[in-house]
PDB file of C-alpha atoms and ligand atoms in Angstrom:
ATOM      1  CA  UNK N 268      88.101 160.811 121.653  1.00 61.00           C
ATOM      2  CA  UNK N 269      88.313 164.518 120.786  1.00 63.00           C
ATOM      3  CA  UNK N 270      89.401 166.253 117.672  1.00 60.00           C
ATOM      4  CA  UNK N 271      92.794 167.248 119.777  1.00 58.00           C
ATOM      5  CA  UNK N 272      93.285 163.274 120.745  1.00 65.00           C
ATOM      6  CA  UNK N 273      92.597 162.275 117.304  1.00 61.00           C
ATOM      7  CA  UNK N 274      95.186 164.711 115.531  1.00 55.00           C
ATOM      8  CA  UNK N 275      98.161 163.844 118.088  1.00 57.00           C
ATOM      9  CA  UNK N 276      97.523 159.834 117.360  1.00 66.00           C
ATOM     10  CA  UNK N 277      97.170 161.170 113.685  1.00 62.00           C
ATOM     11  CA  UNK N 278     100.800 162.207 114.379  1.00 60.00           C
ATOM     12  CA  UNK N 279     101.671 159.171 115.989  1.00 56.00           C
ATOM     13  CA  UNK N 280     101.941 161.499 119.548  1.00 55.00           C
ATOM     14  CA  UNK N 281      99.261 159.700 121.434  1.00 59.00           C
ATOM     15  CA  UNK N 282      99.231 158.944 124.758  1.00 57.00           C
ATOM     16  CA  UNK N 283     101.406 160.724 125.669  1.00 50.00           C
ATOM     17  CA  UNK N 284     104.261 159.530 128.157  1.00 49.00           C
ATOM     18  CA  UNK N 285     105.274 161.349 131.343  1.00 43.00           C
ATOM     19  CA  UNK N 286     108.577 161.584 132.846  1.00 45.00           C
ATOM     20  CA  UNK N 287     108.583 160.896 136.678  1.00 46.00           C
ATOM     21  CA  UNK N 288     110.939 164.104 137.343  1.00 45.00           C
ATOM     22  CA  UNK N 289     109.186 166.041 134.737  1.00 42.00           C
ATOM     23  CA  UNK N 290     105.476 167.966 134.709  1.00 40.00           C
ATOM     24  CA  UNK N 291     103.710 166.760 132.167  1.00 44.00           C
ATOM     25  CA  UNK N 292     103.754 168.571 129.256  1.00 43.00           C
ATOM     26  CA  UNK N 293     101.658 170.340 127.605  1.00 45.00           C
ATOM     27  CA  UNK N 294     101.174 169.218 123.768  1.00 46.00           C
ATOM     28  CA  UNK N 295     101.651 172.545 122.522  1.00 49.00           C
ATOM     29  CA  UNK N 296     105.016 173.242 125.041  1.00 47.00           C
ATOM     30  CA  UNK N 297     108.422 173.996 122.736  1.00 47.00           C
ATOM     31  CA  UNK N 298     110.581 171.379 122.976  1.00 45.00           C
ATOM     32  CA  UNK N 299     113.290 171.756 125.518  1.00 40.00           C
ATOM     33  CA  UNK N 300     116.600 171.432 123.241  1.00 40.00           C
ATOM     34  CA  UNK N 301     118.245 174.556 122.285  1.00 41.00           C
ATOM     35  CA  UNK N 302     117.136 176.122 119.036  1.00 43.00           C
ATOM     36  CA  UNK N 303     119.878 177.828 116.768  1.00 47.00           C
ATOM     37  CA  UNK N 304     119.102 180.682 115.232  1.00 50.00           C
ATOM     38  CA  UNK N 305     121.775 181.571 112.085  1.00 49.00           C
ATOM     39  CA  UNK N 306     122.478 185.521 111.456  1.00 44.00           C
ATOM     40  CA  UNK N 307     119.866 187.247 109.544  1.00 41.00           C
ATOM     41  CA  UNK N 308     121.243 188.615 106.218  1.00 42.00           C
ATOM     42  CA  UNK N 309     122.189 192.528 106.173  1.00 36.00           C
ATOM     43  CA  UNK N 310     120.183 193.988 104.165  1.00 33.00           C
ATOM     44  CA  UNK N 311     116.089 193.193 104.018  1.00 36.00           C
ATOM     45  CA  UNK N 312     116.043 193.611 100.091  1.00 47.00           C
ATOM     46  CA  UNK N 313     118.107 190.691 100.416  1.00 44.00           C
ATOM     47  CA  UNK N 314     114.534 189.367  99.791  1.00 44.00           C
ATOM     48  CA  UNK N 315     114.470 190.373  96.098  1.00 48.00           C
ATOM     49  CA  UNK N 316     117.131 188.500  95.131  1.00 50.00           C
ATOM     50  CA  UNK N 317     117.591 185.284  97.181  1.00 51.00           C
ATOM     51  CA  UNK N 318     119.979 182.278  96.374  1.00 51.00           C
ATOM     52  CA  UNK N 319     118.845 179.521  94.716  1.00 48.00           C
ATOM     53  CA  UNK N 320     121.130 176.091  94.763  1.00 47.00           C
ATOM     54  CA  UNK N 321     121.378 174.005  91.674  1.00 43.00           C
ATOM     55  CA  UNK N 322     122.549 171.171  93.275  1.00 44.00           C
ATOM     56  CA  UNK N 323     125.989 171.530  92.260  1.00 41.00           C
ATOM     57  CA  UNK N 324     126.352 175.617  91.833  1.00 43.00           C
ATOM     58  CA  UNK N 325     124.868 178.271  94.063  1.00 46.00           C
ATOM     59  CA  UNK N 326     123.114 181.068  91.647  1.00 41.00           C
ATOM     60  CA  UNK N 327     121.564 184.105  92.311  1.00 43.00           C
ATOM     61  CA  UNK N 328     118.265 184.580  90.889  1.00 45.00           C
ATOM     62  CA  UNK N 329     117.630 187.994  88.428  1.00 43.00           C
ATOM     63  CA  UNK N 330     115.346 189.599  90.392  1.00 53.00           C
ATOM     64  CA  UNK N 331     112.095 189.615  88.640  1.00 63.00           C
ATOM     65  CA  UNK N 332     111.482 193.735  88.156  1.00 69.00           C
ATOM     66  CA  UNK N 333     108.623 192.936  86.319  1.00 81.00           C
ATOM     67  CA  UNK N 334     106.850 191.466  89.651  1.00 91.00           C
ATOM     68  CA  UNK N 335     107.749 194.636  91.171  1.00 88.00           C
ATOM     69  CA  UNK N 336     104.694 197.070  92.733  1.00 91.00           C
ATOM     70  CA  UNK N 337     102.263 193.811  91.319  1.00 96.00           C
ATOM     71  CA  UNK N 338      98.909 193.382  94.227  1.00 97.00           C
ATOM     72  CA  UNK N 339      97.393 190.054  94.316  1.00 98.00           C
ATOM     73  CA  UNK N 340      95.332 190.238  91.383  1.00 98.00           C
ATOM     74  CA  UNK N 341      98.503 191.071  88.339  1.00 97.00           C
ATOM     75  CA  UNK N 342     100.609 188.472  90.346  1.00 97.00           C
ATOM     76  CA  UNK N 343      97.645 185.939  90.212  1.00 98.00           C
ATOM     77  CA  UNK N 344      97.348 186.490  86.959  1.00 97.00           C
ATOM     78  CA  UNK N 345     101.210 186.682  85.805  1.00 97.00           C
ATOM     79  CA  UNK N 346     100.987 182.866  86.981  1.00 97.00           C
ATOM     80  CA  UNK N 347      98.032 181.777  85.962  1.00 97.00           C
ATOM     81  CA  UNK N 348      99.529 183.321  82.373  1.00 97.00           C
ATOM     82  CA  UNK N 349     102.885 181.844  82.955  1.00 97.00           C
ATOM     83  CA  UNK N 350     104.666 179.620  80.304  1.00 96.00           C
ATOM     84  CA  UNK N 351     108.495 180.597  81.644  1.00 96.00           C
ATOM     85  CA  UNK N 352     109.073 177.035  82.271  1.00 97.00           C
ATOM     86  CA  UNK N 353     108.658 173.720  80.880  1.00 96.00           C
ATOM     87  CA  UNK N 354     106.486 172.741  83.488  1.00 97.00           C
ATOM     88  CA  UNK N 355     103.355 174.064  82.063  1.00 97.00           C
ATOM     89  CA  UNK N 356     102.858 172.519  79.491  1.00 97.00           C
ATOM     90  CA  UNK N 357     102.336 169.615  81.082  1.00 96.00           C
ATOM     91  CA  UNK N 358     100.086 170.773  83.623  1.00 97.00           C
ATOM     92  CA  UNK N 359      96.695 171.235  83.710  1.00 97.00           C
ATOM     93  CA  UNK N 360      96.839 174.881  85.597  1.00 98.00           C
ATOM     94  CA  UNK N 361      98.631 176.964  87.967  1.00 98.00           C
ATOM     95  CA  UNK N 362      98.077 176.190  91.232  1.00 98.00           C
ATOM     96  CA  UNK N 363      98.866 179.443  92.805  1.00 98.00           C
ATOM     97  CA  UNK N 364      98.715 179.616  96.944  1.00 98.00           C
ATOM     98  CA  UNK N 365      95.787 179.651  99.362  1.00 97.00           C
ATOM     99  CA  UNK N 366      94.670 181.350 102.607  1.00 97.00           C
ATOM    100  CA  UNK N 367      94.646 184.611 104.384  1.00 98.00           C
ATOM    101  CA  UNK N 368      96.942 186.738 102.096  1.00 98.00           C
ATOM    102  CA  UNK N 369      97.803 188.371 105.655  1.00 97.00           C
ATOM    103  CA  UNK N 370      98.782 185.952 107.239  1.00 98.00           C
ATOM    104  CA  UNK N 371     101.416 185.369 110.029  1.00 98.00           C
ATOM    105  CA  UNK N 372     102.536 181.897 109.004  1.00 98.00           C
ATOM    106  CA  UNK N 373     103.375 180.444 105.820  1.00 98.00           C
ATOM    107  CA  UNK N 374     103.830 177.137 104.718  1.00 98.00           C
ATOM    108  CA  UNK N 375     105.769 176.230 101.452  1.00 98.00           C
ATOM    109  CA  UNK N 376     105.789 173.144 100.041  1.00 98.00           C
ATOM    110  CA  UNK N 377     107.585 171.795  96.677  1.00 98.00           C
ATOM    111  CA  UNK N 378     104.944 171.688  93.659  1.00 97.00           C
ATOM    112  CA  UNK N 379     101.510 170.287  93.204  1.00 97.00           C
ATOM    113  CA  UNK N 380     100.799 167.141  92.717  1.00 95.00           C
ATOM    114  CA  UNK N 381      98.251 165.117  90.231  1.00 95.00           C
ATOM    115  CA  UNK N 382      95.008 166.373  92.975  1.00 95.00           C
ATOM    116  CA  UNK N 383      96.361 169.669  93.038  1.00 97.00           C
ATOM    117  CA  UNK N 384      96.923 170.125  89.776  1.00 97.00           C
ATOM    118  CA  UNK N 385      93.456 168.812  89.359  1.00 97.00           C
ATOM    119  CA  UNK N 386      91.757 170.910  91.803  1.00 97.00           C
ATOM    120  CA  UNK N 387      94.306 174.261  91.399  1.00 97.00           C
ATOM    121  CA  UNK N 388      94.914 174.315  95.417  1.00 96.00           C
ATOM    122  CA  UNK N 389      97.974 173.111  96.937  1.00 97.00           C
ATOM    123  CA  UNK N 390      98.109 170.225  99.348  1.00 96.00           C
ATOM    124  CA  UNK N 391      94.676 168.244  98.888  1.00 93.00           C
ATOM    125  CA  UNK N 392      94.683 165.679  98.978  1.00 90.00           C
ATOM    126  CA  UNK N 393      96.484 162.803 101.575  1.00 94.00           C
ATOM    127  CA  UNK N 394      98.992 164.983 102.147  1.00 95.00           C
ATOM    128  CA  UNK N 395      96.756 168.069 102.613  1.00 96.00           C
ATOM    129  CA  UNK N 396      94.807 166.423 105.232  1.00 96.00           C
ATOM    130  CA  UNK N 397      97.821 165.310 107.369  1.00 97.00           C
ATOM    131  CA  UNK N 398      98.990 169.441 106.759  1.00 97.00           C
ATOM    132  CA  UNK N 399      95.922 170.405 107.946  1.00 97.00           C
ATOM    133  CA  UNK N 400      96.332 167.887 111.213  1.00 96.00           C
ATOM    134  CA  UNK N 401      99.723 169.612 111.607  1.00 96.00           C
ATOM    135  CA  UNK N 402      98.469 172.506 111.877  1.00 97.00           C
ATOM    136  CA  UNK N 403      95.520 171.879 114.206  1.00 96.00           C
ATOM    137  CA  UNK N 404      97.924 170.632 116.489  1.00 95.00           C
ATOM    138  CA  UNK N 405      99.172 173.802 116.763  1.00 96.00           C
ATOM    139  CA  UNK N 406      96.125 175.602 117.119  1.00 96.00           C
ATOM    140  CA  UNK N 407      96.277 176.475 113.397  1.00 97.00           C
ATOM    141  CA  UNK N 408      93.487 176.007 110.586  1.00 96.00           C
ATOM    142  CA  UNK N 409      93.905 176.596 107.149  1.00 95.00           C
ATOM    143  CA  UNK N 410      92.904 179.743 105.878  1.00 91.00           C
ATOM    144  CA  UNK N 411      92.923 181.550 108.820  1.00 96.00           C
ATOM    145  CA  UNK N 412      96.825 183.189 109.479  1.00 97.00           C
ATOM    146  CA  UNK N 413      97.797 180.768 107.563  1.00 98.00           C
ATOM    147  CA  UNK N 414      98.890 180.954 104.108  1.00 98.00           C
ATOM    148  CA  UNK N 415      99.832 178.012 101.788  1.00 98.00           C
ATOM    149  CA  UNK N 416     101.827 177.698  98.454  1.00 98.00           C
ATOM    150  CA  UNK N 417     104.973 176.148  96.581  1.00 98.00           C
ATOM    151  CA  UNK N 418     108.056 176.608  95.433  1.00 98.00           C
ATOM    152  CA  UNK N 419     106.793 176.227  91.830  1.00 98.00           C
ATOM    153  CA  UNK N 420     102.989 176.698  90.843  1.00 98.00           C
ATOM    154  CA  UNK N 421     103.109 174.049  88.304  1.00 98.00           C
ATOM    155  CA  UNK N 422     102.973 170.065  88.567  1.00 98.00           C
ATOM    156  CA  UNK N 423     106.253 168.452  87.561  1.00 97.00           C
ATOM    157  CA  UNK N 424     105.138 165.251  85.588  1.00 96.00           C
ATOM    158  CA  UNK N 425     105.444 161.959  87.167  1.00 93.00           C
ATOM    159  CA  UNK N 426     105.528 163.935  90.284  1.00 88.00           C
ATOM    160  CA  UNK N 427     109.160 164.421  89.894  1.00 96.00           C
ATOM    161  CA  UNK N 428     111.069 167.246  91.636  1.00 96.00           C
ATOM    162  CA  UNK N 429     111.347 170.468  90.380  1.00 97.00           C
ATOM    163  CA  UNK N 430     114.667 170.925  88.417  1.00 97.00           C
ATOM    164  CA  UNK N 431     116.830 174.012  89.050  1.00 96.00           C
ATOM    165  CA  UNK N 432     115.833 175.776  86.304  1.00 96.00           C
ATOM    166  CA  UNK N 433     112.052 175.585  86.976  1.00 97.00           C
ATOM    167  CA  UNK N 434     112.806 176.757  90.660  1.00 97.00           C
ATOM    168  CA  UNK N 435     115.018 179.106  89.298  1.00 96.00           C
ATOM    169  CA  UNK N 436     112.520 180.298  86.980  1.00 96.00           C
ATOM    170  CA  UNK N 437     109.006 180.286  89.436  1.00 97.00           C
ATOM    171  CA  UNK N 438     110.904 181.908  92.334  1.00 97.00           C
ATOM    172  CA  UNK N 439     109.867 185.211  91.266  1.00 96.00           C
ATOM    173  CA  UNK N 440     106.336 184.405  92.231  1.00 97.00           C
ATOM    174  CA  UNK N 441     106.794 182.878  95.825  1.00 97.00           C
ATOM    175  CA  UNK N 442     109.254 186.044  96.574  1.00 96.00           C
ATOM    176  CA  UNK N 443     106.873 188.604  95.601  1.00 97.00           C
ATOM    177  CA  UNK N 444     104.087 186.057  97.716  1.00 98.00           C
ATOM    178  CA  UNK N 445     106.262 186.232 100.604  1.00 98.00           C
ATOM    179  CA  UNK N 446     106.250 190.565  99.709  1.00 97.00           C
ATOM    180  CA  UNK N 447     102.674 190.602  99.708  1.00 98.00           C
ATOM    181  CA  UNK N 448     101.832 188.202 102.745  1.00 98.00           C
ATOM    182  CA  UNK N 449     104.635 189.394 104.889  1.00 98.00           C
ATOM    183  CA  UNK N 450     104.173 186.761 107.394  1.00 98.00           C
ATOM    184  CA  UNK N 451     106.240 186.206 110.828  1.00 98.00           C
ATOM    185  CA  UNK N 452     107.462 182.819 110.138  1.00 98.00           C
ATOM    186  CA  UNK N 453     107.875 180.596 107.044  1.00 98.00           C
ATOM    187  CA  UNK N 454     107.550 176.579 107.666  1.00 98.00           C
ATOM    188  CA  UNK N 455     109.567 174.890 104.665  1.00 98.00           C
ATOM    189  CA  UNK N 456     108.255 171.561 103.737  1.00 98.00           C
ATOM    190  CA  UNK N 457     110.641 169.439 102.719  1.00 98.00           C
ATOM    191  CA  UNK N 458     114.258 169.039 101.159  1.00 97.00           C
ATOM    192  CA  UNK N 459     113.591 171.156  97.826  1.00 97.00           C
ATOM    193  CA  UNK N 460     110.979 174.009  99.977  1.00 98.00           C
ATOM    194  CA  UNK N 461     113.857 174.198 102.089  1.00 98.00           C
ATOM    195  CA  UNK N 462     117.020 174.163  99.528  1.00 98.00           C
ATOM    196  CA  UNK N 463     115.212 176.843  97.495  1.00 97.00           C
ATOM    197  CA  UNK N 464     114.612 179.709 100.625  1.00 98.00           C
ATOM    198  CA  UNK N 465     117.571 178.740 102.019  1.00 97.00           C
ATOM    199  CA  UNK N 466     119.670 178.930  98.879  1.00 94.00           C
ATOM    200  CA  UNK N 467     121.698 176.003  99.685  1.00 94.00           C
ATOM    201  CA  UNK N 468     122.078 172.212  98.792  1.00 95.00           C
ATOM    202  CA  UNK N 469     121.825 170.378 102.310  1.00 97.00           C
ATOM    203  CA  UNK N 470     119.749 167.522 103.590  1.00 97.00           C
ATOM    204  CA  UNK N 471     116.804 168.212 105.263  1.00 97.00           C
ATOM    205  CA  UNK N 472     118.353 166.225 108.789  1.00 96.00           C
ATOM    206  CA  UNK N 473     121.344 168.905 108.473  1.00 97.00           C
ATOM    207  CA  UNK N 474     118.676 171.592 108.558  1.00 97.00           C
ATOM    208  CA  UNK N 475     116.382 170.420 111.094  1.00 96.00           C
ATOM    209  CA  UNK N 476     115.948 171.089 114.844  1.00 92.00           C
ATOM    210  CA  UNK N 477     117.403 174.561 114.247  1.00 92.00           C
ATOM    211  CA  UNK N 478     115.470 178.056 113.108  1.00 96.00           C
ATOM    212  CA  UNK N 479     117.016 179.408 110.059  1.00 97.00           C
ATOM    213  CA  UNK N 480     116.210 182.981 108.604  1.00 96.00           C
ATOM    214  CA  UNK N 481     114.940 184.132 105.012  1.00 97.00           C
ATOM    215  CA  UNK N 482     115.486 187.907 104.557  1.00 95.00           C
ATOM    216  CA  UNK N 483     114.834 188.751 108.111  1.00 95.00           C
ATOM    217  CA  UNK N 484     111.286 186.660 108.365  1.00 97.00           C
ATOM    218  CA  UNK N 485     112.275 183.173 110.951  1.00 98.00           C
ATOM    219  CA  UNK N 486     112.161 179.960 109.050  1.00 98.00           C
ATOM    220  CA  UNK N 487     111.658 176.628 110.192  1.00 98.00           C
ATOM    221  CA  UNK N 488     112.393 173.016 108.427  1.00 98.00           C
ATOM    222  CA  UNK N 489     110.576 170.122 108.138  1.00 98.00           C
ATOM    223  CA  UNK N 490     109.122 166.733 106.740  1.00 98.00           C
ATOM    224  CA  UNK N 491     107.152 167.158 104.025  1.00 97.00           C
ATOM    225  CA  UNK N 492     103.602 165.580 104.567  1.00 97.00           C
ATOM    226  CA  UNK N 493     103.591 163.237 101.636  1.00 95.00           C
ATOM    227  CA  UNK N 494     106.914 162.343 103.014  1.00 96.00           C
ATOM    228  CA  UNK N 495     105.285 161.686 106.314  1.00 97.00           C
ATOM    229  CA  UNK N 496     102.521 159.408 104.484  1.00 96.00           C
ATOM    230  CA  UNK N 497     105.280 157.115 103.151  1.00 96.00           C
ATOM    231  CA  UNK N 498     107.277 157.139 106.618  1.00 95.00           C
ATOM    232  CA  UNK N 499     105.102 157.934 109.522  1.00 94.00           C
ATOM    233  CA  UNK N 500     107.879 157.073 111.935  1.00 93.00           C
ATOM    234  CA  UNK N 501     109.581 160.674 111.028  1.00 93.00           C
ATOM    235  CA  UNK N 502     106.075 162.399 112.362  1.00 94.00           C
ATOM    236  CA  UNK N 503     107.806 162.931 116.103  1.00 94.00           C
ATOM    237  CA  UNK N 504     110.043 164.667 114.504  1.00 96.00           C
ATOM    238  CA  UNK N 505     107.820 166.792 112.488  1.00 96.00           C
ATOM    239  CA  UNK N 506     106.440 167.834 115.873  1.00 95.00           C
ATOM    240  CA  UNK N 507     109.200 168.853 117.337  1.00 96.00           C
ATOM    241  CA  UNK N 508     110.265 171.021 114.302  1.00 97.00           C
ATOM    242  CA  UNK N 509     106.337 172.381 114.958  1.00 97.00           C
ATOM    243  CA  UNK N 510     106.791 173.225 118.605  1.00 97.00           C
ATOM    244  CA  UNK N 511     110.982 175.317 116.878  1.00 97.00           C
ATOM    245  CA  UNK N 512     108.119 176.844 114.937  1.00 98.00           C
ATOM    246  CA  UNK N 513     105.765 177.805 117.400  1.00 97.00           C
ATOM    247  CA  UNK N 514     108.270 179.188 120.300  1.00 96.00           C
ATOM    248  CA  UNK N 515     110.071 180.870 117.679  1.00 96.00           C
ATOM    249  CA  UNK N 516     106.250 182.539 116.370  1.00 97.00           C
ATOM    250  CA  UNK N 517     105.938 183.733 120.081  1.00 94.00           C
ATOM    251  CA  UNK N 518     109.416 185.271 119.932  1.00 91.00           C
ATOM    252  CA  UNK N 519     108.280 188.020 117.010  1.00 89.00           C
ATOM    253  CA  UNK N 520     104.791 188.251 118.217  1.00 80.00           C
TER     254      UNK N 520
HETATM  255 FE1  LIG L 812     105.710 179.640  85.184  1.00 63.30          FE
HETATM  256 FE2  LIG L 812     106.288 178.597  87.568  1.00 63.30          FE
HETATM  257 FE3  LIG L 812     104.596 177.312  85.961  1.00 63.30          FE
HETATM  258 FE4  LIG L 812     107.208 177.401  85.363  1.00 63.30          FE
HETATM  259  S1  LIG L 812     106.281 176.398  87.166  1.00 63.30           S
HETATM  260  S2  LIG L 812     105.490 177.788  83.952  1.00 63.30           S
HETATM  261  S3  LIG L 812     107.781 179.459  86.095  1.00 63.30           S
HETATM  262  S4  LIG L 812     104.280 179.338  86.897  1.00 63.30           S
END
């Protein structure tokens, strides 16, 4: 079995089953249903000062001057200095983002968890491995054009979800990330990645199967891989939000 065979049965896509009338595809082939693209906002600075839902209320977010002109190193260490939240004092650190600060695709999830707060990376982990099988099955590898981070930078105890005001406060940070990186396409993990760049309360099945737009820069939703862990029949799915992702990639390439 090679490494490609074991990451589509690690996605529950192996064998995989041909169609009489069809060719057989090709794992890495976008899916055939129609993807939806929604308007792209007017203005690009949009980005500055995205919507953020509360779950009952939609508010926009003070843009965060202060982040303004920062390079990696100030905004690495506005986090790491952080305290604008509850959050952090019950974490152990920040866990800021990983991978090629250049890169074309970038995956947010929701906040670290006890291993990443442990190890200050996001998605180790579980979870980080089956990320890491997503994205070999689309020729990705961590690190390499591929950036990684959260919505906030510090673990929520219990591993709760982030409240509105802690989104509402770490935002800043993932906007001026998203500045810095300026990648081609955003992959939201889950309801609360998702709800945040998208600045609406909606389910995550409402949002899937369709490419959505964050300040000009394609977006697509999906499953979030701890999600996946607990309910590995959703991981079809998941791939076919992957393949939205990837025709959509070779549409601004
Ligand atoms: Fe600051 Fe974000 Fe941590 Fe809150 S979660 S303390 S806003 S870095």
């Amino acid at each position: 079995m090679d490494r490609r065979e074991a990451v589509l049965r690690e996605l529950n896509l192996y064998p995989i089953w041909v169609r009489r009338d069809r060719l057989a595809p090709k794992a890495d082939d976008p899916p055939p249903a129609e993807v939806i693209a929604e308007p792209a906002p007017p203005v690009a600075d949009k980005l500055r000062s995205p919507e953020v839902s509360t779950g009952t209320d939609t508010l926009t977010v003070v843009p965060n001057s202060m982040l303004d002109g920062l390079g990696w190193p100030e905004l690495k260490q506005r986090v790491h200095d952080c305290t604008a939240c509850k959050l952090r004092a019950g974490c152990t650190q920040t866990v800021f983002g990983v991978g090629d600060e250049n890169a074309d695709w970038l995956f947010v999830g929701e906040g670290p968890g006890a291993e990443e707060d442990a190890l200050g990376e996001p998605f180790v982990g579980q979870a980080g491995k089956l990320l890491d099988n997503m994205l070999m099955a689309i020729k990705l590898k961590r690190g390499k054009n591929v950036y990684i981070a959260n919505i906030v930078k510090c673990r929520p105890p219990g591993n709760r979800a982030p409240e509105a005001d802690e989104i509402l406060a770490c935002m800043p940070y993932l906007r001026r990330q998203i500045e810095l990186i300026q990648p081609k396409l955003i992959v939201a993990l889950g309801k609360v990645a998702s709800n945040a760049l998208l600045g609406k309360e909606a389910t995550l099945a409402s949002l899937r199967g369709k490419l959505h737009d964050y300040c000009g820069i394609p977006l697509v939703v999906t499953y979030h891989p701890a999600y996946l862990l607990r309910s590995p029949s959703e991981k079809a799915k998941t791939w076919h939000d992957l393949c939205i992702a990837v025709k959509a990639f070779k549409g601004v390439s």
